[in-house]
Coordinates of C-alpha atoms in Angstrom, one line a residue:
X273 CA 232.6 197.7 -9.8
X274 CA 234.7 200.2 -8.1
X275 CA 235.4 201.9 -10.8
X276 CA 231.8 202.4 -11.8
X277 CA 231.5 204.1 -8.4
X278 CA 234.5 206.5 -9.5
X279 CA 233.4 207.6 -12.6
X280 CA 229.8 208.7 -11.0
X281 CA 231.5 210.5 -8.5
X282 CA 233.4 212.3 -10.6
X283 CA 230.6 212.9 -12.8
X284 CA 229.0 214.3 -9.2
X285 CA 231.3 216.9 -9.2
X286 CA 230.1 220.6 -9.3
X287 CA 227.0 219.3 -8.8
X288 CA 225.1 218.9 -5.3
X289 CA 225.7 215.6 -5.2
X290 CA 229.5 215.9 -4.8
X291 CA 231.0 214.7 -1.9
X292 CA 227.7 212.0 -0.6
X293 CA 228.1 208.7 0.2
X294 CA 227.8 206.3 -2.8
X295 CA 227.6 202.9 -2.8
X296 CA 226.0 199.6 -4.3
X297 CA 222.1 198.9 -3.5
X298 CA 219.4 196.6 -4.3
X299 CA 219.3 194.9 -7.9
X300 CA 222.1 196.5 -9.5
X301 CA 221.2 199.8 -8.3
X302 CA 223.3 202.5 -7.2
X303 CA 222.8 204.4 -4.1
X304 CA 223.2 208.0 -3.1
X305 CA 222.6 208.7 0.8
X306 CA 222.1 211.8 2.6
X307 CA 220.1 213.5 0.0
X308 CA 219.0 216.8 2.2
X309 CA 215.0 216.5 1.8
X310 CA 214.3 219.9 1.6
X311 CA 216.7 220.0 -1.8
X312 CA 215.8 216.5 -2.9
X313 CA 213.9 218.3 -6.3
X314 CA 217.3 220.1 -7.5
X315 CA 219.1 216.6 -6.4
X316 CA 216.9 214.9 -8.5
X317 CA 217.7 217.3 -11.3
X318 CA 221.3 217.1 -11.3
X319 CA 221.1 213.7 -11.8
X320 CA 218.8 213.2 -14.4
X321 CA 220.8 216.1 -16.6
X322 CA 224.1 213.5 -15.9
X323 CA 222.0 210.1 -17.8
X324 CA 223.6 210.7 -20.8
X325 CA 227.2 210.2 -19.0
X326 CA 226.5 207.7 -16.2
X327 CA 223.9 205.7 -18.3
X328 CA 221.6 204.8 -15.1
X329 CA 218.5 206.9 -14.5
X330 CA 217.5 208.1 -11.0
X331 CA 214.7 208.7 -8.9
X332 CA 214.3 209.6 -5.6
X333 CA 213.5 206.6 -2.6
X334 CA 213.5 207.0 1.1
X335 CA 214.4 203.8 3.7
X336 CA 211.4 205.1 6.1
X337 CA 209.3 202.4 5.7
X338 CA 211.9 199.9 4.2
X339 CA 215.6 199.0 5.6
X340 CA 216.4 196.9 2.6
X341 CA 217.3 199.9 1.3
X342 CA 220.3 200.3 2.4
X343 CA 224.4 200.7 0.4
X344 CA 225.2 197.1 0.7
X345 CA 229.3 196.2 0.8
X346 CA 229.5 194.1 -2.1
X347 CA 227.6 194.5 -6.0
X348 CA 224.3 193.1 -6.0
X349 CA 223.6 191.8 -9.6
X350 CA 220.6 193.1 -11.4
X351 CA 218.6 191.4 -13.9
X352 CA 219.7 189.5 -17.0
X353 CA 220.2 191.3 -19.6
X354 CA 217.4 188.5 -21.6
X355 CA 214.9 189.3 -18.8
X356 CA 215.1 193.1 -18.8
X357 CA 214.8 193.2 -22.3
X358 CA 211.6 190.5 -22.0
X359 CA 210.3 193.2 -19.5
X360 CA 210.0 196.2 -21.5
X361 CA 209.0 194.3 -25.0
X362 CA 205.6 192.7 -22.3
X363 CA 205.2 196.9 -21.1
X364 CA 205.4 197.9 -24.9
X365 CA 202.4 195.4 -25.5
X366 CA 200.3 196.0 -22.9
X367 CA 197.3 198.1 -22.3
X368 CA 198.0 199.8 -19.1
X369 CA 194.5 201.7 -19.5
X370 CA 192.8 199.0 -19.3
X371 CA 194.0 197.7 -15.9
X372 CA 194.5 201.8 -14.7
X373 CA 190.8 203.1 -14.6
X374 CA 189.6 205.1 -11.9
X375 CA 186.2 203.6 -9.9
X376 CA 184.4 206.5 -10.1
X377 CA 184.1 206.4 -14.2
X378 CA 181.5 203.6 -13.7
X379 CA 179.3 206.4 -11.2
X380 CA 175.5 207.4 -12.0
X381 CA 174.6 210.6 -11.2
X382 CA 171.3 211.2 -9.6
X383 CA 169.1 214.6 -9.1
X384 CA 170.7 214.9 -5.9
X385 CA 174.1 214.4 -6.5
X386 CA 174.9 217.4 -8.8
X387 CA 175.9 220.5 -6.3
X388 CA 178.0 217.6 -4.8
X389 CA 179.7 217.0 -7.7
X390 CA 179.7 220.3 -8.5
X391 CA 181.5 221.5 -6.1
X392 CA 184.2 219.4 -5.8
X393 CA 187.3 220.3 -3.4
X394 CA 187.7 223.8 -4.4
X395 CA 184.1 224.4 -3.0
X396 CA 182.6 226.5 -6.3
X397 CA 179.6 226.5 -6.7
X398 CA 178.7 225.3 -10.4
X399 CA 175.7 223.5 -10.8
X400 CA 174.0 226.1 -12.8
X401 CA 176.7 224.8 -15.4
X402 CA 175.0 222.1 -15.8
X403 CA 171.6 222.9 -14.9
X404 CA 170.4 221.6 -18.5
X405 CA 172.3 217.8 -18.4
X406 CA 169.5 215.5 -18.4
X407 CA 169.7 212.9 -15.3
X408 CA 170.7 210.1 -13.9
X409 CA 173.6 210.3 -15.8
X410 CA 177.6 209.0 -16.6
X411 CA 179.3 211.0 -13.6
X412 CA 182.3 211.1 -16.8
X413 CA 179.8 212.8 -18.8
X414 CA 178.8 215.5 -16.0
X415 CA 182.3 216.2 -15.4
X416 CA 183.3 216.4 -19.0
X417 CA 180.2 219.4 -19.2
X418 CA 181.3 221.2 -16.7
X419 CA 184.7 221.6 -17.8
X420 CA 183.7 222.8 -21.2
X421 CA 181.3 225.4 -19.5
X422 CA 183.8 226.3 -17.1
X423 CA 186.5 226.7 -20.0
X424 CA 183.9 229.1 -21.8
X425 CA 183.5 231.3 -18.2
X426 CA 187.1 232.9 -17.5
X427 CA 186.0 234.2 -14.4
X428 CA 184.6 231.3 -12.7
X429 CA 188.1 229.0 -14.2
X430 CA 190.0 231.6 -12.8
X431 CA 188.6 231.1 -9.3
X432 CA 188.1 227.4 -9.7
X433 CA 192.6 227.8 -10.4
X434 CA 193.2 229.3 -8.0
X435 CA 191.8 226.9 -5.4
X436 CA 193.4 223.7 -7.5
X437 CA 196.5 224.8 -8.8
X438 CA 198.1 223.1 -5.6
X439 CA 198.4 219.9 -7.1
X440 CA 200.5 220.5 -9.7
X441 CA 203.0 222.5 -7.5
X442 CA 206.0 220.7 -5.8
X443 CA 205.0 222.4 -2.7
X444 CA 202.3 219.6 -2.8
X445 CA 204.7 217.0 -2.8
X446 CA 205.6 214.6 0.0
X447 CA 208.8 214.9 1.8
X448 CA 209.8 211.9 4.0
X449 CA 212.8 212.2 6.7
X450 CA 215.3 210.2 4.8
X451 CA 215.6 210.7 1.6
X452 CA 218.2 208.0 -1.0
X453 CA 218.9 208.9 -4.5
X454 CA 218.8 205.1 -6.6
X455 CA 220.6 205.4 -10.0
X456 CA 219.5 202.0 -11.4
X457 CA 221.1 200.3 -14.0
X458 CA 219.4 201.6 -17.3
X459 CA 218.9 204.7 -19.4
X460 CA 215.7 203.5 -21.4
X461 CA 212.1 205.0 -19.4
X462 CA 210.3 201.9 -20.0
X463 CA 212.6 199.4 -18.5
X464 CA 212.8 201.6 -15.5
X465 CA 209.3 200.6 -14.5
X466 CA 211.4 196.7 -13.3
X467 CA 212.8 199.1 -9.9
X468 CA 210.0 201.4 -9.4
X469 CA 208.1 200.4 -5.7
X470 CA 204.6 201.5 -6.3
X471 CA 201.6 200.2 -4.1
X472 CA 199.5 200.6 -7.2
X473 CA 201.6 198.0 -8.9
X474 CA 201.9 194.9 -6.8
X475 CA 202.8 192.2 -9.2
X476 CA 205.5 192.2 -12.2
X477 CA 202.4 192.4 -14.9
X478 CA 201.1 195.4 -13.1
X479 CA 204.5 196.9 -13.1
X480 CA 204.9 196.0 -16.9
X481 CA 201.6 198.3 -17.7
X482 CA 203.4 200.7 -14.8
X483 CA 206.4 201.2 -17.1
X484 CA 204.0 201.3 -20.3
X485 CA 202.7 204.9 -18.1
X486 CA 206.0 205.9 -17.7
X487 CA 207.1 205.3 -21.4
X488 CA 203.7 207.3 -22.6
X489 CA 203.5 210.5 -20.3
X490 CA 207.5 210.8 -20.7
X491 CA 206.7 210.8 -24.8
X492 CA 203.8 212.9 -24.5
X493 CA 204.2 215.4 -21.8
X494 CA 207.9 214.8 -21.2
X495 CA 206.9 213.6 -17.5
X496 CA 209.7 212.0 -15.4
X497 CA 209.5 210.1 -12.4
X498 CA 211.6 212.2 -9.9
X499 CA 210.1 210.1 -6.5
X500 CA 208.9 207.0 -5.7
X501 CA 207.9 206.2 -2.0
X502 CA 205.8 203.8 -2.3
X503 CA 202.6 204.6 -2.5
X504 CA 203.1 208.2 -3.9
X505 CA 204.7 208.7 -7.5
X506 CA 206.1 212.0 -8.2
X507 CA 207.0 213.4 -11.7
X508 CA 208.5 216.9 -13.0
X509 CA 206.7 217.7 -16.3
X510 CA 208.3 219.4 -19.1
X511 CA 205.1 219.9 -21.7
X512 CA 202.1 221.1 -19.4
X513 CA 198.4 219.9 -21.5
X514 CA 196.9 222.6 -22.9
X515 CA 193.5 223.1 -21.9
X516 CA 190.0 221.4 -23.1
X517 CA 191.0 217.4 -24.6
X518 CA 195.2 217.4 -23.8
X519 CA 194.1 218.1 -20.2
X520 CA 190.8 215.8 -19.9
X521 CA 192.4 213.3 -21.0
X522 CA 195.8 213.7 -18.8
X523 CA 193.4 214.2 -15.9
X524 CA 191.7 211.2 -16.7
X525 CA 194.8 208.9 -16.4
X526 CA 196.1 211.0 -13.5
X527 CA 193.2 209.7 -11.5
X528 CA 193.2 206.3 -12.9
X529 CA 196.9 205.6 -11.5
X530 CA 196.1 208.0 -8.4
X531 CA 193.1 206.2 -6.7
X532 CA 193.8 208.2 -3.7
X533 CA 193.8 212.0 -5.4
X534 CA 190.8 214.1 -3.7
X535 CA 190.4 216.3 -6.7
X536 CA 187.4 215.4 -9.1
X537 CA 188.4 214.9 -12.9
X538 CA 187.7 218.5 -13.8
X539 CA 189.6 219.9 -10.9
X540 CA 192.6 218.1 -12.2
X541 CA 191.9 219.0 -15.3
X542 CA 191.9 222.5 -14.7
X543 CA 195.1 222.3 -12.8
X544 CA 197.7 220.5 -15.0
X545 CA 198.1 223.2 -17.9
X546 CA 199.5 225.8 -14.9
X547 CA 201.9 223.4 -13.0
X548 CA 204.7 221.6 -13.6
X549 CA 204.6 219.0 -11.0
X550 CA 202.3 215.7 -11.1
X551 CA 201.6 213.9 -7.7
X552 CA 200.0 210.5 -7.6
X553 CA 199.1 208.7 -4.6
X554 CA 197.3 205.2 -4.5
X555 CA 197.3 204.0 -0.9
X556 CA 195.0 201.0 0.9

């Protein structure tokens, strides 16, 4: 096991990972400490670019809130090779959207309701968009609306942008004190989803249809989990949605995983096609 620890360190060097502290963690992981928090993006980064030679893909813990995560003295063996593979053929199956659907998709909208909704974070006022939408009705159909009509108005989006681009920015990211780098003990996306800690997946079927996410949005918009602290997921994105159905329905799931995301649908909507950085956060 030693020597697995040599060859990732030298495949560390040049990078700005050379030189950390490396040693075994939990489940057949591999841990990195003293990841400098402020750089932990460009850490991430280096690491992921290295899959191909170390075989184990990374992403970003912390030990703030957990001491279990620790570099243990000894191997700690992972999962058999049977039950992994058991793992990601349930998360192939599932239907993680299905389990993952926001609350508020279920809302009625009422008379006086609209500005609200309307207005969302970014404090816009667009009722007048929809002005004509017969009520009570689907808040998902309101929404929907008012993201065409905004579409269709390039001077309203582009204020509306500017006050919701935020969340697709890694400024918007969290950053706790102590940051780890876990290289677990797999190359394939789906089969990931058995190490990932998320609060919105609290049992092993939950984090089946969690890895199914993680296998989808890294097809479709080349989305990889860079962080996980429990109950914030955050991912670099390599194809941005374009505007109108690609970024509904991205939004859509966003705020299905992300229970605790202020922004209304169309806000996130509007943000994803100019940012390359998705934040989720689903909290008690």
């Amino acid at each position: 096991m030693r020597n697995d620890l040599d060859q990732i360190e030298a495949a560390f060097v040049g990078t700005p990972l050379a030189g950390l502290p490396i040693g075994h963690g939990p489940s057949g992981t591999i841990l990195v400490a003293d990841i400098d928090p402020n750089r932990l993006h460009e850490a991430w980064q280096a690491a992921d670019a290295l899959v191909p030679a170390i075989g184990r893909r990374p992403v970003m813990v912390t030990d703030d809130f957990d001491d279990t995560r620790r570099i243990r003295p000894e191997p700690e063996p992972g999962p058999p090779e049977s039950e992994l593979r058991a793992f990601a053929q349930a998360a192939e199956s599932s239907e993680p959207w299905l389990t993952y659907r926001h609350y508020s998709e279920d809302d009625e909208v009422d008379e006086d309701e609209v500005e609200y909704y309307a207005r969302g974070i970014a404090g816009v006022d667009l009722a007048a968009l929809v002005s004509d939408v017969a009520l009570p009705t689907p808040r998902p159909a309101l929404e929907r609306a008012l993201y065409d009509r905004l579409l269709a108005d390039a001077d309203l989006h582009a204020r509306v942008l500017s006050r919701v681009r935020f969340v697709t920015q890694t400024d918007y990211w969290y950053t706790p004190n102590s940051v780890l780098l876990m290289l677990l003990p797999t190359s394939d996306v789906r089969s990931s989803g058995y190490w990932v800690d998320f609060f919105g997946a609290p049992t092993r079927e939950y984090q089946r249809r969690l890895a199914e996410v993680l296998a989808q949005w890294r097809r479709r918009w080349d989305a990889r989990l860079v962080a996980s602290w429990g109950t914030m997921l955050q991912f670099q994105v390599g194809r941005r949605p374009a505007p109108g159905d690609e970024a509904w329905t991205a939004a859509g799931q966003l705020k299905a995983l992300a229970s605790n995301l202020d922004l209304s649908r169309w806000e996130v909507a509007v943000a994803l096609p100019a940012g390359d950085a998705w934040f989720v956060h689903n909290r008690p």
